[in-house]
Short mmCIF file of C-alpha atoms in Angstrom, two decimals:
data_model
loop_
_atom_site.label_atom_id
_atom_site.label_comp_id
_atom_site.label_asym_id
_atom_site.label_seq_id
_atom_site.Cartn_x
_atom_site.Cartn_y
_atom_site.Cartn_z
CA UNK A 671 12.71 21.10 -2.25
CA UNK A 672 11.65 17.43 -0.49
CA UNK A 673 10.03 15.04 -3.20
CA UNK A 674 9.81 11.08 -4.40
CA UNK A 675 10.33 9.89 -8.40
CA UNK A 676 8.39 7.28 -8.95
CA UNK A 677 7.06 6.05 -13.18
CA UNK A 678 3.81 7.08 -13.49
CA UNK A 679 2.50 3.84 -15.40
CA UNK A 680 3.40 0.39 -15.65
CA UNK A 681 1.82 -2.33 -17.28
CA UNK A 682 1.85 -6.56 -16.76
CA UNK A 683 0.21 -9.57 -17.40
CA UNK A 684 -1.04 -11.91 -14.86
CA UNK A 685 1.38 -14.39 -13.07
CA UNK A 686 4.06 -12.02 -13.95
CA UNK A 687 6.04 -10.24 -11.81
CA UNK A 688 6.06 -6.54 -11.64
CA UNK A 689 9.54 -3.31 -9.84
CA UNK A 690 8.20 -0.05 -9.25
CA UNK A 691 10.88 2.21 -8.51
CA UNK A 692 10.90 5.40 -6.26
CA UNK A 693 13.66 7.52 -5.69
CA UNK A 694 13.73 10.25 -2.85
CA UNK A 695 15.19 13.84 -2.08
CA UNK A 696 13.93 14.58 1.69
CA UNK A 697 15.56 16.57 4.38
CA UNK A 698 14.63 14.26 7.30
CA UNK A 699 14.05 10.42 6.82
CA UNK A 700 13.16 7.79 8.87
CA UNK A 701 12.20 5.38 6.65
CA UNK A 702 9.80 4.23 2.84
CA UNK A 703 6.29 2.68 3.07
CA UNK A 704 4.09 2.08 -0.06
CA UNK A 705 -0.15 2.27 -0.22
CA UNK A 706 -2.61 0.71 -2.76
CA UNK A 707 -5.14 2.67 -3.50
CA UNK A 708 -7.80 1.57 -6.23
CA UNK A 709 -9.80 4.05 -7.86
CA UNK A 710 -12.51 5.49 -5.53
CA UNK A 711 -11.10 3.53 -2.40
CA UNK A 712 -8.74 5.21 0.50
CA UNK A 713 -5.34 4.33 -0.05
CA UNK A 714 -4.12 1.14 2.45
CA UNK A 715 -1.17 -0.05 3.13
CA UNK A 716 1.27 -2.55 1.75
CA UNK A 717 4.85 -1.87 3.57
CA UNK A 718 7.05 -0.38 5.05
CA UNK A 719 11.17 0.03 5.14
CA UNK A 720 13.10 1.55 7.93
CA UNK A 721 16.59 -0.28 7.60
CA UNK A 722 18.24 -1.08 4.19
CA UNK A 723 17.10 -4.83 3.04
CA UNK A 724 14.07 -6.39 1.50
CA UNK A 725 11.00 -6.64 3.75
CA UNK A 726 8.71 -9.65 2.36
CA UNK A 727 5.34 -9.53 2.98
CA UNK A 728 3.07 -12.38 1.04
CA UNK A 729 3.29 -11.69 -2.88
CA UNK A 730 4.48 -8.25 -2.07
CA UNK A 731 7.97 -7.68 -1.31
CA UNK A 732 9.97 -3.62 -0.69
CA UNK A 733 13.26 -3.00 -1.03
CA UNK A 734 15.19 0.22 0.30
CA UNK A 735 19.05 0.99 0.12
CA UNK A 736 19.22 4.48 2.04
CA UNK A 737 22.58 5.50 0.47
CA UNK A 738 20.84 5.54 -3.01
CA UNK A 739 18.46 7.37 -1.61
CA UNK A 740 16.22 4.51 -3.73
CA UNK A 741 13.73 1.73 -2.57
CA UNK A 742 10.91 -0.47 -4.55
CA UNK A 743 7.79 -2.58 -4.46
CA UNK A 744 7.57 -6.24 -5.94
CA UNK A 745 5.15 -7.82 -7.31
CA UNK A 746 4.97 -11.56 -7.78
CA UNK A 747 2.06 -13.53 -8.94
CA UNK A 748 0.40 -10.69 -10.52
CA UNK A 749 -3.76 -10.62 -10.60
CA UNK A 750 -6.18 -8.73 -12.25
CA UNK A 751 -6.96 -7.08 -8.81
CA UNK A 752 -3.67 -5.92 -8.22
CA UNK A 753 -4.72 -3.19 -10.52
CA UNK A 754 -4.42 0.02 -8.89
CA UNK A 755 -2.51 3.34 -8.48
CA UNK A 756 0.44 2.39 -5.71
CA UNK A 757 2.59 5.27 -3.73
CA UNK A 758 5.90 5.58 -2.28
CA UNK A 759 5.82 7.53 0.62
CA UNK A 760 8.40 8.87 2.65
CA UNK A 761 8.16 9.20 6.47
CA UNK A 762 9.56 12.62 7.66
CA UNK A 763 9.52 12.12 11.67
CA UNK A 764 9.82 9.58 14.35
CA UNK A 765 6.29 8.72 14.81
CA UNK A 766 5.84 7.97 11.60
CA UNK A 767 2.66 10.30 11.03
CA UNK A 768 3.88 13.00 8.17
CA UNK A 769 4.56 11.38 4.95
CA UNK A 770 5.68 12.46 1.52
CA UNK A 771 4.43 10.56 -1.43
CA UNK A 772 5.28 10.47 -4.61
CA UNK A 773 3.07 10.92 -6.86
CA UNK A 774 1.69 7.40 -7.75
CA UNK A 775 2.47 4.43 -10.13
CA UNK A 776 -0.88 3.47 -11.91
CA UNK A 777 -0.39 -0.44 -12.41
CA UNK A 778 -2.30 -2.24 -15.06
CA UNK A 779 -2.90 -6.10 -14.87
CA UNK A 780 -4.60 -7.30 -18.17
CA UNK A 781 -4.99 -11.71 -18.88
CA UNK B 276 -12.68 -2.25 15.08
CA UNK B 277 -14.35 0.78 12.90
CA UNK B 278 -12.11 2.57 10.29
CA UNK B 279 -10.99 6.19 10.44
CA UNK B 280 -14.85 7.56 8.89
CA UNK B 281 -14.82 10.93 7.48
CA UNK B 282 -17.70 13.32 6.84
CA UNK B 283 -19.27 14.74 4.62
CA UNK B 284 -18.45 12.22 1.53
CA UNK B 285 -19.41 14.61 -1.85
CA UNK B 286 -19.12 18.34 -1.34
CA UNK B 287 -20.05 20.91 -3.55
CA UNK B 288 -19.02 24.79 -2.60
CA UNK B 289 -18.42 28.24 -4.91
CA UNK B 290 -14.96 29.92 -5.25
CA UNK B 291 -15.29 32.39 -2.00
CA UNK B 292 -16.58 29.63 1.09
CA UNK B 293 -15.20 27.85 3.58
CA UNK B 294 -16.10 24.00 4.15
CA UNK B 295 -15.65 22.43 7.43
CA UNK B 296 -14.90 18.61 6.43
CA UNK B 297 -14.56 15.92 9.73
CA UNK B 298 -12.81 13.35 10.33
CA UNK B 299 -13.15 10.30 13.18
CA UNK B 300 -10.09 8.32 13.91
CA UNK B 301 -9.70 4.46 15.21
CA UNK B 302 -10.58 4.15 18.45
CA UNK B 303 -7.93 4.69 20.95
CA UNK B 304 -5.27 6.55 17.93
CA UNK B 305 -4.33 10.31 19.15
CA UNK B 306 -2.49 10.79 15.67
CA UNK B 307 -4.92 12.41 13.02
CA UNK B 308 -3.08 13.52 10.28
CA UNK B 309 -5.08 15.28 6.84
CA UNK B 310 -3.60 14.81 2.95
CA UNK B 311 -5.81 16.40 -0.40
CA UNK B 312 -5.27 14.49 -3.23
CA UNK B 313 -4.99 15.73 -6.69
CA UNK B 314 -4.57 14.42 -10.17
CA UNK B 315 -2.17 16.45 -10.69
CA UNK B 316 0.13 16.70 -7.54
CA UNK B 317 -1.01 13.26 -5.89
CA UNK B 318 -1.01 12.89 -2.20
CA UNK B 319 -0.44 15.80 -0.36
CA UNK B 320 0.83 16.51 3.67
CA UNK B 321 -1.74 19.23 5.68
CA UNK B 322 -1.06 19.22 9.27
CA UNK B 323 -1.29 16.33 12.05
CA UNK B 324 -2.93 16.55 14.97
CA UNK B 325 -1.57 14.43 18.22
CA UNK B 326 -3.60 15.09 21.56
CA UNK B 327 -5.23 18.60 20.30
CA UNK B 328 -1.62 19.98 19.46
CA UNK B 329 -0.74 20.33 15.65
CA UNK B 330 2.90 18.69 15.35
CA UNK B 331 3.58 18.30 11.71
CA UNK B 332 2.53 21.12 9.07
CA UNK B 333 2.48 20.92 5.32
CA UNK B 334 3.07 23.11 2.70
CA UNK B 335 -0.03 24.98 2.44
CA UNK B 336 -1.54 28.25 2.74
CA UNK B 337 -3.09 29.56 5.75
CA UNK B 338 -6.96 29.30 4.79
CA UNK B 339 -5.87 25.51 5.29
CA UNK B 340 -6.30 25.12 9.13
CA UNK B 341 -7.48 22.60 11.23
CA UNK B 342 -7.64 21.37 14.69
CA UNK B 343 -8.36 17.74 16.75
CA UNK B 344 -10.49 17.65 20.07
CA UNK B 345 -9.89 15.77 23.13
CA UNK B 346 -11.18 12.18 22.09
CA UNK B 347 -9.25 13.24 18.92
CA UNK B 348 -11.74 13.68 16.17
CA UNK B 349 -10.25 16.06 14.11
CA UNK B 350 -11.71 18.77 11.84
CA UNK B 351 -10.35 20.91 8.87
CA UNK B 352 -10.97 24.47 7.65
CA UNK B 353 -10.79 26.05 4.26
CA UNK B 354 -10.99 29.49 4.25
CA UNK B 355 -11.93 31.83 1.40
CA UNK B 356 -12.36 28.24 -1.73
CA UNK B 357 -10.97 29.12 -4.83
CA UNK B 358 -11.27 26.46 -7.57
CA UNK B 359 -7.79 25.45 -6.75
CA UNK B 360 -9.03 23.76 -3.85
CA UNK B 361 -11.75 20.79 -5.81
CA UNK B 362 -9.55 17.88 -4.42
CA UNK B 363 -10.37 15.00 -2.38
CA UNK B 364 -9.30 15.70 1.03
CA UNK B 365 -8.04 12.42 2.49
CA UNK B 366 -7.98 11.27 7.39
CA UNK B 367 -5.86 9.66 8.26
CA UNK B 368 -5.10 7.85 11.81
CA UNK B 369 -2.17 6.39 13.53
CA UNK B 370 -1.30 5.09 17.06
CA UNK B 371 2.90 5.39 17.46
CA UNK B 372 3.53 2.12 19.15
CA UNK B 373 0.86 -0.42 17.39
CA UNK B 374 1.15 -1.85 14.09
CA UNK B 375 4.08 -1.66 12.13
CA UNK B 376 6.53 2.00 11.21
CA UNK B 377 4.75 3.58 8.60
CA UNK B 378 1.32 2.07 8.69
CA UNK B 379 -1.43 5.19 8.43
CA UNK B 380 -5.00 4.24 8.39
CA UNK B 381 -6.84 6.32 6.05
CA UNK B 382 -10.77 7.32 5.63
CA UNK B 383 -12.67 7.76 2.36
CA UNK B 384 -12.34 11.05 2.51
CA UNK B 385 -14.03 13.49 1.50
CA UNK B 386 -14.38 15.03 -2.13
CA UNK B 387 -14.62 18.95 -2.23
CA UNK B 388 -16.10 20.75 -6.21
CA UNK B 389 -15.87 24.01 -5.75
CA UNK B 390 -17.49 25.68 -8.33
#
């Protein structure tokens, strides 16, 4: 079957750096996306890796290694507002409209 | 630019009933996909419509169906509701070729409770 594995919970303090790992097993893979979801809110797009390597977007970076079927999301200079659930998602079609999501990592940031 | 709009936001049904959920995508977006979110299973892909045609389908029973209209608005229907269908149903839109790959724009969802 197709699956993505990521840790269920991560805790950190303000100002710290945290890395959320994601390993995937899918048939047909075009890239890995990351989404953030606050309680009661809609998932919002954070980052995408279509090729191996690092993508940086402000305080967030994402990495992909296709040979290892592995990626991670790196969050730097953590803020309280970063407390949320983070999902990795494998893109299964070229159009990028069919995604398989991991079950999510709940990040708790404390002061 | 208005975001993805889903209606109704909340609804309660009983077992055996059917339900129809509606989604209006961002203007200009031609792809609409649907996801079911539950605490135990996370976000699961239901299906995707593009230009009124179902282009991709997840692993859900035939009780789950959908359609897309010429204005890109989409509806999904769940018939013969079961307790396990209680979930947040999320709609997402996308316009391939604009913005970043892998980027879907999600609505706030329709929270369905089956009693």
